JSON list of C-alpha atoms in Angstrom, two decimals:
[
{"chain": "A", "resi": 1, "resn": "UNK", "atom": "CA", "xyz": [10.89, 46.74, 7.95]},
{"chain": "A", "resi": 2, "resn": "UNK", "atom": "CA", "xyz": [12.12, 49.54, 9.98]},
{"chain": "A", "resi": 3, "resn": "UNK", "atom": "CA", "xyz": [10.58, 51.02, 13.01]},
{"chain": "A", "resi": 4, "resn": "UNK", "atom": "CA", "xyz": [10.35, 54.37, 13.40]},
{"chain": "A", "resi": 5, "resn": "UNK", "atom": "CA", "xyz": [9.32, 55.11, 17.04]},
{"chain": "A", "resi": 6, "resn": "UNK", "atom": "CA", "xyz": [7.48, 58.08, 17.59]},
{"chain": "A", "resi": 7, "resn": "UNK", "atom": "CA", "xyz": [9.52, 61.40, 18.22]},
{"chain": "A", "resi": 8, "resn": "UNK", "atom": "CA", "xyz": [6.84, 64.24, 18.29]},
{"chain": "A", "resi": 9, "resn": "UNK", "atom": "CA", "xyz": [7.63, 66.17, 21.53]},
{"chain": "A", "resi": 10, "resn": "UNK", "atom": "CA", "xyz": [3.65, 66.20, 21.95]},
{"chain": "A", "resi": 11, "resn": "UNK", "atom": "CA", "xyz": [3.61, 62.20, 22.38]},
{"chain": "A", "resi": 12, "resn": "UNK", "atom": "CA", "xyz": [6.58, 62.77, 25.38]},
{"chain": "A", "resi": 13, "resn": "UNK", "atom": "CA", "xyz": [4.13, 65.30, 27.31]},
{"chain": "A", "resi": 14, "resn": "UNK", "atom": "CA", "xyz": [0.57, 63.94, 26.44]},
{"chain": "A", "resi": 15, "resn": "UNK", "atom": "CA", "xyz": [-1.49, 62.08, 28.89]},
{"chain": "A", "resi": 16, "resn": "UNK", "atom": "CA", "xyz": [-0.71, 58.11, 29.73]},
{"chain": "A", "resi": 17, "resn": "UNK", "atom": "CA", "xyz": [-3.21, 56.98, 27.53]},
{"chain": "A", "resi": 18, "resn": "UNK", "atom": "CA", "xyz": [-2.24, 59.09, 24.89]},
{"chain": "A", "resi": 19, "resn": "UNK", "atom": "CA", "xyz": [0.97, 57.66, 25.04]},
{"chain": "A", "resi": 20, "resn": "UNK", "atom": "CA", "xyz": [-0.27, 53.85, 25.77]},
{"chain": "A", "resi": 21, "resn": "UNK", "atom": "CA", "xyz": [-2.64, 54.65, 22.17]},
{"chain": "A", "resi": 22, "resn": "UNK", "atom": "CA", "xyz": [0.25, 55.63, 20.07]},
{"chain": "A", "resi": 23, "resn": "UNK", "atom": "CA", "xyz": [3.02, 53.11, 21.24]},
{"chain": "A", "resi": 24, "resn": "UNK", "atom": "CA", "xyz": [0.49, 50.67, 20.45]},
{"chain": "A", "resi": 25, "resn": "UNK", "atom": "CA", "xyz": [-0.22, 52.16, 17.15]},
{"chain": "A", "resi": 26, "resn": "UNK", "atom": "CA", "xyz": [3.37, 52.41, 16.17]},
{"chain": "A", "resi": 27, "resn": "UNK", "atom": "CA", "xyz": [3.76, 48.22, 17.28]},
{"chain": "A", "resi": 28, "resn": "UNK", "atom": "CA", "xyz": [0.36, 47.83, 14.56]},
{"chain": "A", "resi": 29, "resn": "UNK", "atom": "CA", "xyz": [1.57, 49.33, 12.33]},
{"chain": "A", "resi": 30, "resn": "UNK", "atom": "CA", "xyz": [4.83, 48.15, 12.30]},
{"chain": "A", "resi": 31, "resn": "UNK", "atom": "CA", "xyz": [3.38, 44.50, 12.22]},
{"chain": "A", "resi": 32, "resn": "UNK", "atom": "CA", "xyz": [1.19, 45.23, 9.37]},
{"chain": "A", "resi": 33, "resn": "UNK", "atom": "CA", "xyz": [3.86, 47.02, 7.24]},
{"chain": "A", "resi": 34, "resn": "UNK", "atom": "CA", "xyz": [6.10, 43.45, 8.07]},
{"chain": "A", "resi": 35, "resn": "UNK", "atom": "CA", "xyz": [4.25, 41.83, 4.63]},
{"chain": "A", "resi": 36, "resn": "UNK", "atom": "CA", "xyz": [4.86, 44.81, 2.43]},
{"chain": "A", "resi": 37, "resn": "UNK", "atom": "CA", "xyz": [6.35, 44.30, -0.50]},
{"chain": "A", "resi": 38, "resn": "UNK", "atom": "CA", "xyz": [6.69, 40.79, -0.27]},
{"chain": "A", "resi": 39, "resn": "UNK", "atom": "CA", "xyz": [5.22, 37.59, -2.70]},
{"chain": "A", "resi": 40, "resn": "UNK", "atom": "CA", "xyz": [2.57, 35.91, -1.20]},
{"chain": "A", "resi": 41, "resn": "UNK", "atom": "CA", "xyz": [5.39, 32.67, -0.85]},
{"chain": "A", "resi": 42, "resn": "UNK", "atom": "CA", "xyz": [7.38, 34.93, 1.17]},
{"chain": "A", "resi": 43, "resn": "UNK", "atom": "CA", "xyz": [5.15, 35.81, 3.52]},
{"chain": "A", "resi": 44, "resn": "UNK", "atom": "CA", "xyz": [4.15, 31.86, 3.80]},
{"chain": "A", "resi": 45, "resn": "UNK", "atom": "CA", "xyz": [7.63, 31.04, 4.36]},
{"chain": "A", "resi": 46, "resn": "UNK", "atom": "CA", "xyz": [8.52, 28.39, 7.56]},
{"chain": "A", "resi": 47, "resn": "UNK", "atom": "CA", "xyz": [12.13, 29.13, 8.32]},
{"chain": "A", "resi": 48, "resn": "UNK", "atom": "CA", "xyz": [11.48, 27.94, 12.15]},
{"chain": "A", "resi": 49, "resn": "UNK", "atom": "CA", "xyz": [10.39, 24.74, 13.31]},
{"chain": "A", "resi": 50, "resn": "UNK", "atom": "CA", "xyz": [7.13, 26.68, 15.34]},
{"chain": "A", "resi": 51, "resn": "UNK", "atom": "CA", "xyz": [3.63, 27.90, 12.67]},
{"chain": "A", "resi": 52, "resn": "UNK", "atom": "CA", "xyz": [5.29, 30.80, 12.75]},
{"chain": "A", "resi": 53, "resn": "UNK", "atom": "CA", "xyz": [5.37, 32.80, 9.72]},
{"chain": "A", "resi": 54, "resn": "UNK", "atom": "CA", "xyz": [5.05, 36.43, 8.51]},
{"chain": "A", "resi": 55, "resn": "UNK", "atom": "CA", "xyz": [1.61, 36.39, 7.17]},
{"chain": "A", "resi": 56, "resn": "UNK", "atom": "CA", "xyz": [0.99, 33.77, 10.50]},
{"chain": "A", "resi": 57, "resn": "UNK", "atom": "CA", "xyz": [2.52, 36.71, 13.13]},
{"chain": "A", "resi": 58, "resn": "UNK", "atom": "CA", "xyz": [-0.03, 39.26, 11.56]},
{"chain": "A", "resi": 59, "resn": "UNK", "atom": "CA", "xyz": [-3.01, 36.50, 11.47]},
{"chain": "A", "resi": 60, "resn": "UNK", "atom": "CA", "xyz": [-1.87, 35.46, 15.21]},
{"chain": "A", "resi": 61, "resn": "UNK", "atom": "CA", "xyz": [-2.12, 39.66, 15.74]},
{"chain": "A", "resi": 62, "resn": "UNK", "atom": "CA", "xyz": [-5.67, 40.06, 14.78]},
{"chain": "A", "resi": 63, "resn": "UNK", "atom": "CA", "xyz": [-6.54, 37.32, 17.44]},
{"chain": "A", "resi": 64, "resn": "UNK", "atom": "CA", "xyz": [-4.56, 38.93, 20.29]},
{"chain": "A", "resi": 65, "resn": "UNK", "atom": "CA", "xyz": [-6.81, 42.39, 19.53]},
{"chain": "A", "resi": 66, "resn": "UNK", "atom": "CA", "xyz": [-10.09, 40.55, 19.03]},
{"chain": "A", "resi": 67, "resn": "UNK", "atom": "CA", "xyz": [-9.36, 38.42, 22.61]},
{"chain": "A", "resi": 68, "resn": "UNK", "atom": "CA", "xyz": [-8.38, 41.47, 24.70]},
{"chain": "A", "resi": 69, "resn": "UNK", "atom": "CA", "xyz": [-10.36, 44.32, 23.33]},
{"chain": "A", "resi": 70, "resn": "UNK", "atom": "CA", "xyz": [-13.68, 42.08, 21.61]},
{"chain": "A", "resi": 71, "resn": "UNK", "atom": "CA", "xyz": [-13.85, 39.09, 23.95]},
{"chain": "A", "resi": 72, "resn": "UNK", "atom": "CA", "xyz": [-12.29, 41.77, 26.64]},
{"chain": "A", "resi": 73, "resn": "UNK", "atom": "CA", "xyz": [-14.92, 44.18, 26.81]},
{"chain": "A", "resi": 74, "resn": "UNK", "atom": "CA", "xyz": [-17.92, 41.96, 25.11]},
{"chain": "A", "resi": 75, "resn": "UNK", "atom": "CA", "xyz": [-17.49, 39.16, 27.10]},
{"chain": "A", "resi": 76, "resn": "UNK", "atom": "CA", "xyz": [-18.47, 37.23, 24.06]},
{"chain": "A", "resi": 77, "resn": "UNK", "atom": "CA", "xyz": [-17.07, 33.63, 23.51]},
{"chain": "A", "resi": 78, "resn": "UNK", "atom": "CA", "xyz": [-14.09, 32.57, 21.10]},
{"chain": "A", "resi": 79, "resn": "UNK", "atom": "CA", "xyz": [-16.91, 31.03, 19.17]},
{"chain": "A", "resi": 80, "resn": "UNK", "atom": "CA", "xyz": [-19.18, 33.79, 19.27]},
{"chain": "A", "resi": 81, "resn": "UNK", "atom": "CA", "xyz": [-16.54, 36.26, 17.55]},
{"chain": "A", "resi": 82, "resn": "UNK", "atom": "CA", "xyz": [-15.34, 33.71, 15.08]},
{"chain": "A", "resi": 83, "resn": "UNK", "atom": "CA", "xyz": [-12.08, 33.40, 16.23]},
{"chain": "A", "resi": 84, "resn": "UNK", "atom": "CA", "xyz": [-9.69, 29.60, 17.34]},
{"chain": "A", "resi": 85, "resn": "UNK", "atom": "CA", "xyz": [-9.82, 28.75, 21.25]},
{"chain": "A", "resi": 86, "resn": "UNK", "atom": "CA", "xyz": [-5.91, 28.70, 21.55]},
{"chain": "A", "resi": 87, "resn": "UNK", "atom": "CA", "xyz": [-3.14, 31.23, 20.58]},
{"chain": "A", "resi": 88, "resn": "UNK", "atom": "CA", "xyz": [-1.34, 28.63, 18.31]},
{"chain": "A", "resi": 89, "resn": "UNK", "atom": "CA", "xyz": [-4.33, 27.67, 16.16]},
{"chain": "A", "resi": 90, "resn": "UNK", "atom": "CA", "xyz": [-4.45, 31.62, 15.62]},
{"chain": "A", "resi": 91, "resn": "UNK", "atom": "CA", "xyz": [-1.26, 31.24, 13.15]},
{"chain": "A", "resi": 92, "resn": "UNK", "atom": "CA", "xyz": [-2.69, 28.47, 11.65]},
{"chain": "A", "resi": 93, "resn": "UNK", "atom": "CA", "xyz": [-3.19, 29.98, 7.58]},
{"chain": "A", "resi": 94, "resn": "UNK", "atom": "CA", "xyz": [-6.02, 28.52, 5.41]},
{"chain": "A", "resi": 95, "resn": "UNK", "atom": "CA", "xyz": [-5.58, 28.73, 1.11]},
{"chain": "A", "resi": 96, "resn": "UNK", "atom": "CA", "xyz": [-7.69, 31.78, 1.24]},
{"chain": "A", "resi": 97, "resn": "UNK", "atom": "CA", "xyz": [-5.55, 33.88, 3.78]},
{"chain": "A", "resi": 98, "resn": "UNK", "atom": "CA", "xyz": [-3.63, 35.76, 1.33]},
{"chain": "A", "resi": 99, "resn": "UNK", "atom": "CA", "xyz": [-1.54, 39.27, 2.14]},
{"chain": "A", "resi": 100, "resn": "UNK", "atom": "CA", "xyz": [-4.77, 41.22, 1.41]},
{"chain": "A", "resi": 101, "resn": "UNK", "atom": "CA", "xyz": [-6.71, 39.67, 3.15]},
{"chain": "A", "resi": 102, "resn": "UNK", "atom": "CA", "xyz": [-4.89, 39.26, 6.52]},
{"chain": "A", "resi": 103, "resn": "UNK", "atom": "CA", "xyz": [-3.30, 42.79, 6.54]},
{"chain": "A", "resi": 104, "resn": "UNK", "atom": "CA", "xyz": [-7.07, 43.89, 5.63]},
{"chain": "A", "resi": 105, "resn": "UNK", "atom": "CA", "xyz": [-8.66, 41.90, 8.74]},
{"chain": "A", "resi": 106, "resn": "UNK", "atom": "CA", "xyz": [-5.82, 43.25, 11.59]},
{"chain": "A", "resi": 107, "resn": "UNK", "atom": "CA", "xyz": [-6.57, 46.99, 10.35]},
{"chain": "A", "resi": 108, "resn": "UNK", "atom": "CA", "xyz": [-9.98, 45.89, 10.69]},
{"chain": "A", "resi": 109, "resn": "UNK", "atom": "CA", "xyz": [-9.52, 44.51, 14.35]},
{"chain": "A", "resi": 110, "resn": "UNK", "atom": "CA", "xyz": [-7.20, 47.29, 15.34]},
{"chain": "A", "resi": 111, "resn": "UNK", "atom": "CA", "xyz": [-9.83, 49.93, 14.77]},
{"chain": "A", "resi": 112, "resn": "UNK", "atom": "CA", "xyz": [-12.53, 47.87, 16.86]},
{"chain": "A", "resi": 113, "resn": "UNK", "atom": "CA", "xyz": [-10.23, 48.10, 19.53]},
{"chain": "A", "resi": 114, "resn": "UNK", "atom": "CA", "xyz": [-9.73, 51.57, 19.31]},
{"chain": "A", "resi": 115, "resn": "UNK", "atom": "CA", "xyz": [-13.60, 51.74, 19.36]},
{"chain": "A", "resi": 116, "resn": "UNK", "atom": "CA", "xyz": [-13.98, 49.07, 22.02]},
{"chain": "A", "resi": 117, "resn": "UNK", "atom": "CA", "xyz": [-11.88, 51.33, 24.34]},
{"chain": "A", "resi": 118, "resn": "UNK", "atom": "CA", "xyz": [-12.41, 55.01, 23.36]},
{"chain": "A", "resi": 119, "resn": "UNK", "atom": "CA", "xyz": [-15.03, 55.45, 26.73]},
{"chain": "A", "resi": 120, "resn": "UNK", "atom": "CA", "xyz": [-13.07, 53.67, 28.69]},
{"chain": "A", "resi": 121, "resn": "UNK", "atom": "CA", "xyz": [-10.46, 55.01, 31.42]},
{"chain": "A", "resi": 122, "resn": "UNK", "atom": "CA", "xyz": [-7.34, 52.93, 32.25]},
{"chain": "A", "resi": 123, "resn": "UNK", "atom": "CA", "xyz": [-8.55, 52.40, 35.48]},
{"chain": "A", "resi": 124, "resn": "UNK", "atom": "CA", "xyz": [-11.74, 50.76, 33.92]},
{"chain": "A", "resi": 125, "resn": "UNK", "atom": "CA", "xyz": [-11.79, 47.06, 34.25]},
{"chain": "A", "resi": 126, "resn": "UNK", "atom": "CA", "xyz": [-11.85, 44.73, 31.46]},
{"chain": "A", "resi": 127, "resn": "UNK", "atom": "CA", "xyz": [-14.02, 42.00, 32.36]},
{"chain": "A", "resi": 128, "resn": "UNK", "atom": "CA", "xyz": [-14.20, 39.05, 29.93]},
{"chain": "A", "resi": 129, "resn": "UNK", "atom": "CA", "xyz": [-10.88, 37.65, 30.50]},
{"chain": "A", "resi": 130, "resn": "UNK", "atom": "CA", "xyz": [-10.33, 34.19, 30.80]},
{"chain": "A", "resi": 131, "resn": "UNK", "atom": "CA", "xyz": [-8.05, 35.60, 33.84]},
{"chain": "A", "resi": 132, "resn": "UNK", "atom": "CA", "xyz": [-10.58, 37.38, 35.33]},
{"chain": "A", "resi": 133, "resn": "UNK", "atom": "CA", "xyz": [-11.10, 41.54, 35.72]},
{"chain": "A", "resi": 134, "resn": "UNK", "atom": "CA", "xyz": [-8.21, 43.55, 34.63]},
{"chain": "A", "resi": 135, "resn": "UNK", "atom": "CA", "xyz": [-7.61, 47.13, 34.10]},
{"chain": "A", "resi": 136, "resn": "UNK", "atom": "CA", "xyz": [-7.25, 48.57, 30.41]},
{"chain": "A", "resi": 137, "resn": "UNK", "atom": "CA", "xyz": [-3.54, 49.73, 31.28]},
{"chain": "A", "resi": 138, "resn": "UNK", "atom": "CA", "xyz": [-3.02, 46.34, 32.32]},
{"chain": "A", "resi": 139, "resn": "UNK", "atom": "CA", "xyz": [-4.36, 45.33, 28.69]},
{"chain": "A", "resi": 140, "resn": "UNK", "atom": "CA", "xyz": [-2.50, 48.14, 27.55]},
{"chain": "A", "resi": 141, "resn": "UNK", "atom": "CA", "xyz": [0.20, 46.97, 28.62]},
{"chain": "A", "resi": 142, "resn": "UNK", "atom": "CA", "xyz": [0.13, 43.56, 27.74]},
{"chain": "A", "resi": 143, "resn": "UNK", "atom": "CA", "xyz": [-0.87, 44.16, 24.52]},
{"chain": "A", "resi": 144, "resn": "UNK", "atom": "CA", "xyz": [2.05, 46.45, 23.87]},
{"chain": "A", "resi": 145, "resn": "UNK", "atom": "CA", "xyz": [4.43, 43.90, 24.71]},
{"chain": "A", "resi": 146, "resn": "UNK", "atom": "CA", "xyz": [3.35, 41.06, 22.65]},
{"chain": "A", "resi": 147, "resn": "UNK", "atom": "CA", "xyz": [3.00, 43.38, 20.03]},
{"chain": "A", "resi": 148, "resn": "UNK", "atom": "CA", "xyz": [6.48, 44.43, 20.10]},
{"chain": "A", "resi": 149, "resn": "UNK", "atom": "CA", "xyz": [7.97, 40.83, 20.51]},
{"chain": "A", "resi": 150, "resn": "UNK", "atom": "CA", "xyz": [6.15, 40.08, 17.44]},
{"chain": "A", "resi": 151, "resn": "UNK", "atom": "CA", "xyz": [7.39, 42.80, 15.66]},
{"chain": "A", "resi": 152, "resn": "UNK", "atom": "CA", "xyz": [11.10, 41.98, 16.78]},
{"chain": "A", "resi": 153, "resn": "UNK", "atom": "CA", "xyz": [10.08, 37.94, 15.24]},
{"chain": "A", "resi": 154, "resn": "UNK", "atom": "CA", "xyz": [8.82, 39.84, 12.06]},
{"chain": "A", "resi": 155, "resn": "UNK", "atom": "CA", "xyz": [12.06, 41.59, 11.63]},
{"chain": "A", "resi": 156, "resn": "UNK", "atom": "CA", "xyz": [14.11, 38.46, 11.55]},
{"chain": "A", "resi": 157, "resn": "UNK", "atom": "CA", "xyz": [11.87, 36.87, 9.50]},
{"chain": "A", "resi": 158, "resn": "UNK", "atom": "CA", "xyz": [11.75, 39.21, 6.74]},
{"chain": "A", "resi": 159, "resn": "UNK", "atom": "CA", "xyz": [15.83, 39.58, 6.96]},
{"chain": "A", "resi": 160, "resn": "UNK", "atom": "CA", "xyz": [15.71, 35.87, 6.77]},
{"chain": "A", "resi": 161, "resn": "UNK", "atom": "CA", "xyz": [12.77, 35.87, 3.71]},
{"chain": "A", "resi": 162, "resn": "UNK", "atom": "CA", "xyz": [14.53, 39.22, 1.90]},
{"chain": "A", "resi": 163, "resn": "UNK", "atom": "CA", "xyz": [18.24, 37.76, 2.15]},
{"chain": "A", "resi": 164, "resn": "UNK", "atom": "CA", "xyz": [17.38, 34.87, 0.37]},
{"chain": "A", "resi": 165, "resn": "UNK", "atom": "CA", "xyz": [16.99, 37.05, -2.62]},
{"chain": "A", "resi": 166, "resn": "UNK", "atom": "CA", "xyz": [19.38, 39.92, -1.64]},
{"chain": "A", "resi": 167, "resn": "UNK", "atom": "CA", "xyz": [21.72, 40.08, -4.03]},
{"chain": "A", "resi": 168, "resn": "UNK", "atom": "CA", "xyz": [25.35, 39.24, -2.01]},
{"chain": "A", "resi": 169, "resn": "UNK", "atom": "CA", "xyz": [27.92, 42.16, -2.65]}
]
């Protein structure tokens, strides 16, 4: 997986938000792309002692975006969107959570939080937080750098899954 940051002067001169929407994109993406190519037991693999795994960090994605930007701006319950109470039963993976299927439900969640937030301002407060009101840039901001720590845990974790089958020169 290699991450290719944005360098389209536009994205250097375009407004905050602008630049808040496609960081973030770039982190989704990047995330998403971590399970391509690889066997469904690769993407399973435990090579740390935590649930974490590569199809677990994209699963554990799709709750971060449904608790800040659904349960954010809804102010629906956990329950009510479907979705485990805690951050570590989000990486929890069930038989039927293949590649597809995960990589299919974070695209899914990423555009409802595009949606959930396209009216809103950064300045607009985000209300259904279990910490109370926050601003979307503070989401924003959060969100960003979660996203990019996972995408730093997916990158060792595919160089671990991939160099088990590299061929050593």
């Amino acid at each position: 997986m290699i991450f290719q940051p944005t360098t389209d002067p536009a994205v250097f001169h375009a407004t905050l938000r602008d630049q808040f929407e496609t960081f973030l994109d770039e982190h989704r993406s990047a995330l998403h792309d971590s399970l391509n190519g690889l066997t469904e037991e690769q993407a399973r693999r435990s090579l740390v002692t935590s649930k974490t795994t590569l199809l677990g960090l994209v699963k554990h994605a799709t709750f971060v975006e449904k608790v800040w930007f659904d349960e954010g701006t809804t102010c629906r319950s956990r329950a009510e969107i479907g979705i485990p109470d805690t951050p570590d039963e989000s990486f929890d993976l069930h038989d039927d959570d293949t590649i597809t299927s995960v990589q299919h439900a974070y695209q899914q969640a990423c555009a409802a939080s595009r949606r959930a937030t396209a009216e809103l301002t950064l300045d607009d407060l985000i209300l259904g937080n279990r910490r109370g009101p926050l601003p979307l840039r503070w989401v924003y901001l959060h969100t960003l750098r979660e996203l990019a720590q996972h995408c730093g845990h997916a990158d060792i974790l595919r160089e671990q899954v991939l160099g088990d089958t590299t061929p050593q020169g």
